[in-house]
Amino acid sequence: MTQDLDLSFLYEIADGSDEFIVDSITMFLDQTPQLLSAIDNAINAGDWATAAASSHKLKPNLGFFGMPISQANIQEVEIMCKTGATDVSAIKEKFSEVNSTLSTNLVELQKIKAEKEAGL
């Protein structure tokens, strides 16, 4: 699995503020599992509008956290759902890639958050 996490942009705008980094990571950790669940549920229900909308909401967050591979993959999911792609297995497969990578990244972000919180 390709590691897809580059926090250089976050560190740059944080300008040395561990509190900003912790707050940003906390928000991402709170929102991302909810969005992933919404996308998964919508795909399984064939609710393409909700799957596309939730994918669209997740996409900029992935860019902010330096996850270009996941961002590109979730954009593919969004486009497939918007266009009413009939190949549900392709949508599920692409979403599975995103979900797998993000699961790894969420664990890594939890570790970074804990390290930063320990220093506050």
Short mmCIF file of C-alpha atoms in Angstrom, two decimals:
data_model
loop_
_atom_site.label_atom_id
_atom_site.label_comp_id
_atom_site.label_asym_id
_atom_site.label_seq_id
_atom_site.Cartn_x
_atom_site.Cartn_y
_atom_site.Cartn_z
CA MET A 1 0.00 0.00 0.00
CA THR A 2 1.28 3.43 -0.92
CA GLN A 3 1.70 5.79 1.98
CA ASP A 4 -0.35 8.86 1.12
CA LEU A 5 0.25 11.43 3.84
CA ASP A 6 2.32 14.59 3.57
CA LEU A 7 1.69 17.12 6.30
CA SER A 8 4.15 19.71 5.00
CA PHE A 9 1.35 22.13 4.05
CA LEU A 10 -0.25 21.77 7.49
CA TYR A 11 3.09 22.39 9.20
CA GLU A 12 3.75 25.38 6.96
CA ILE A 13 0.48 27.13 7.78
CA ALA A 14 0.70 26.12 11.45
CA ASP A 15 3.87 28.20 11.67
CA GLY A 16 5.16 26.29 14.68
CA SER A 17 1.81 26.03 16.47
CA ASP A 18 1.34 22.50 17.75
CA GLU A 19 -2.10 23.55 18.98
CA PHE A 20 -3.15 24.40 15.41
CA ILE A 21 -1.85 21.03 14.21
CA VAL A 22 -3.70 19.17 16.99
CA ASP A 23 -6.93 21.08 16.31
CA SER A 24 -6.69 20.44 12.57
CA ILE A 25 -5.98 16.74 13.01
CA THR A 26 -8.80 16.44 15.56
CA MET A 27 -11.26 17.95 13.10
CA PHE A 28 -10.07 15.61 10.34
CA LEU A 29 -10.28 12.58 12.64
CA ASP A 30 -13.83 13.55 13.62
CA GLN A 31 -15.12 14.25 10.11
CA THR A 32 -13.41 11.65 7.95
CA PRO A 33 -14.86 8.44 9.43
CA GLN A 34 -18.35 9.99 9.24
CA LEU A 35 -17.88 10.92 5.59
CA LEU A 36 -16.42 7.51 4.75
CA SER A 37 -19.37 5.82 6.41
CA ALA A 38 -21.83 8.06 4.54
CA ILE A 39 -20.14 7.26 1.23
CA ASP A 40 -20.06 3.53 1.96
CA ASN A 41 -23.71 3.44 3.03
CA ALA A 42 -24.79 5.47 0.02
CA ILE A 43 -22.88 3.26 -2.41
CA ASN A 44 -24.37 0.13 -0.88
CA ALA A 45 -27.86 1.68 -1.11
CA GLY A 46 -27.33 2.86 -4.69
CA ASP A 47 -27.82 6.46 -3.55
CA TRP A 48 -25.44 8.01 -6.05
CA ALA A 49 -26.31 11.62 -5.23
CA THR A 50 -25.38 11.20 -1.56
CA ALA A 51 -22.26 9.20 -2.41
CA ALA A 52 -21.13 11.92 -4.83
CA ALA A 53 -21.93 14.76 -2.39
CA SER A 54 -20.11 13.09 0.50
CA SER A 55 -17.13 12.31 -1.74
CA HIS A 56 -17.08 15.96 -2.79
CA LYS A 57 -17.01 17.06 0.88
CA LEU A 58 -14.12 14.72 1.68
CA LYS A 59 -11.98 15.68 -1.32
CA PRO A 60 -10.59 19.07 -0.16
CA ASN A 61 -9.77 17.68 3.27
CA LEU A 62 -7.59 15.04 1.64
CA GLY A 63 -5.78 17.74 -0.30
CA PHE A 64 -5.21 19.80 2.84
CA PHE A 65 -3.67 16.80 4.57
CA GLY A 66 -1.39 15.99 1.64
CA MET A 67 -3.16 12.86 0.43
CA PRO A 68 -3.08 13.33 -3.35
CA ILE A 69 -3.58 9.67 -4.19
CA SER A 70 -6.64 9.38 -1.98
CA GLN A 71 -7.90 12.74 -3.22
CA ALA A 72 -7.66 11.57 -6.85
CA ASN A 73 -9.33 8.26 -6.00
CA ILE A 74 -12.23 9.87 -4.15
CA GLN A 75 -12.66 12.25 -7.08
CA GLU A 76 -13.00 9.19 -9.33
CA VAL A 77 -15.65 7.82 -6.97
CA GLU A 78 -17.44 11.18 -7.06
CA ILE A 79 -17.37 11.32 -10.86
CA MET A 80 -18.55 7.71 -11.24
CA CYS A 81 -21.44 8.40 -8.86
CA LYS A 82 -22.36 11.70 -10.54
CA THR A 83 -22.45 10.12 -13.97
CA GLY A 84 -24.55 7.22 -12.75
CA ALA A 85 -21.93 4.63 -13.63
CA THR A 86 -23.56 1.26 -13.91
CA ASP A 87 -20.45 -0.64 -12.84
CA VAL A 88 -21.14 -0.73 -9.11
CA SER A 89 -18.22 -3.11 -8.56
CA ALA A 90 -15.82 -0.50 -10.01
CA ILE A 91 -17.18 2.15 -7.66
CA LYS A 92 -16.88 -0.20 -4.69
CA GLU A 93 -13.36 -1.19 -5.67
CA LYS A 94 -12.19 2.42 -6.02
CA PHE A 95 -13.84 3.38 -2.72
CA SER A 96 -12.21 0.37 -1.05
CA GLU A 97 -8.79 1.67 -2.14
CA VAL A 98 -9.53 5.06 -0.59
CA ASN A 99 -10.91 3.52 2.59
CA SER A 100 -7.90 1.24 3.01
CA THR A 101 -5.36 4.02 2.56
CA LEU A 102 -7.28 6.39 4.81
CA SER A 103 -7.53 3.77 7.55
CA THR A 104 -3.73 3.66 7.64
CA ASN A 105 -3.48 7.44 7.53
CA LEU A 106 -6.01 7.91 10.34
CA VAL A 107 -3.90 5.70 12.61
CA GLU A 108 -0.80 7.69 11.70
CA LEU A 109 -2.60 10.98 12.34
CA GLN A 110 -3.73 9.73 15.76
CA LYS A 111 -0.09 9.02 16.62
CA ILE A 112 1.03 12.47 15.44
CA LYS A 113 -1.78 14.11 17.38
CA ALA A 114 -0.84 12.22 20.56
CA GLU A 115 2.82 13.25 20.18
CA LYS A 116 1.87 16.89 19.66
CA GLU A 117 -0.58 16.86 22.59
CA ALA A 118 2.12 15.45 24.84
CA GLY A 119 4.24 18.49 24.02
CA LEU A 120 1.54 21.06 24.77
#
